[in-house]
Amino acid sequence: NMVGHKLGEFAPTRTFRGHGREA
């Protein structure tokens, strides 16, 4: 998700649970 990727920088928690990837 492009939105998840952009929000991932601001809200890593959403990216981890939403995208299921760890940075």
mmCIF file of C-alpha atoms in Angstrom:
data_model
loop_
_atom_site.group_PDB
_atom_site.id
_atom_site.type_symbol
_atom_site.label_atom_id
_atom_site.label_comp_id
_atom_site.label_asym_id
_atom_site.label_seq_id
_atom_site.Cartn_x
_atom_site.Cartn_y
_atom_site.Cartn_z
ATOM 1 C CA ASN A 1 0.000 0.000 0.000
ATOM 2 C CA MET A 2 1.445 3.378 -1.010
ATOM 3 C CA VAL A 3 -0.508 5.085 1.762
ATOM 4 C CA GLY A 4 0.835 2.597 4.294
ATOM 5 C CA HIS A 5 4.380 3.215 3.103
ATOM 6 C CA LYS A 6 4.059 6.986 3.444
ATOM 7 C CA LEU A 7 2.291 6.704 6.802
ATOM 8 C CA GLY A 8 4.869 4.118 7.799
ATOM 9 C CA GLU A 9 7.452 6.852 8.319
ATOM 10 C CA PHE A 10 5.063 8.752 10.577
ATOM 11 C CA ALA A 11 3.355 5.741 12.154
ATOM 12 C CA PRO A 12 5.655 2.696 12.023
ATOM 13 C CA THR A 13 3.221 0.763 14.194
ATOM 14 C CA ARG A 14 0.547 0.944 11.507
ATOM 15 C CA THR A 15 2.995 -0.142 8.828
ATOM 16 C CA PHE A 16 4.173 -3.155 10.845
ATOM 17 C CA ARG A 17 0.642 -4.351 11.589
ATOM 18 C CA GLY A 18 -0.816 -3.232 8.265
ATOM 19 C CA HIS A 19 1.973 -4.222 5.912
ATOM 20 C CA GLY A 20 3.474 -6.805 8.251
ATOM 21 C CA ARG A 21 7.072 -5.759 7.525
ATOM 22 C CA GLU A 22 9.786 -4.684 9.950
ATOM 23 C CA ALA A 23 12.309 -1.957 9.178
#
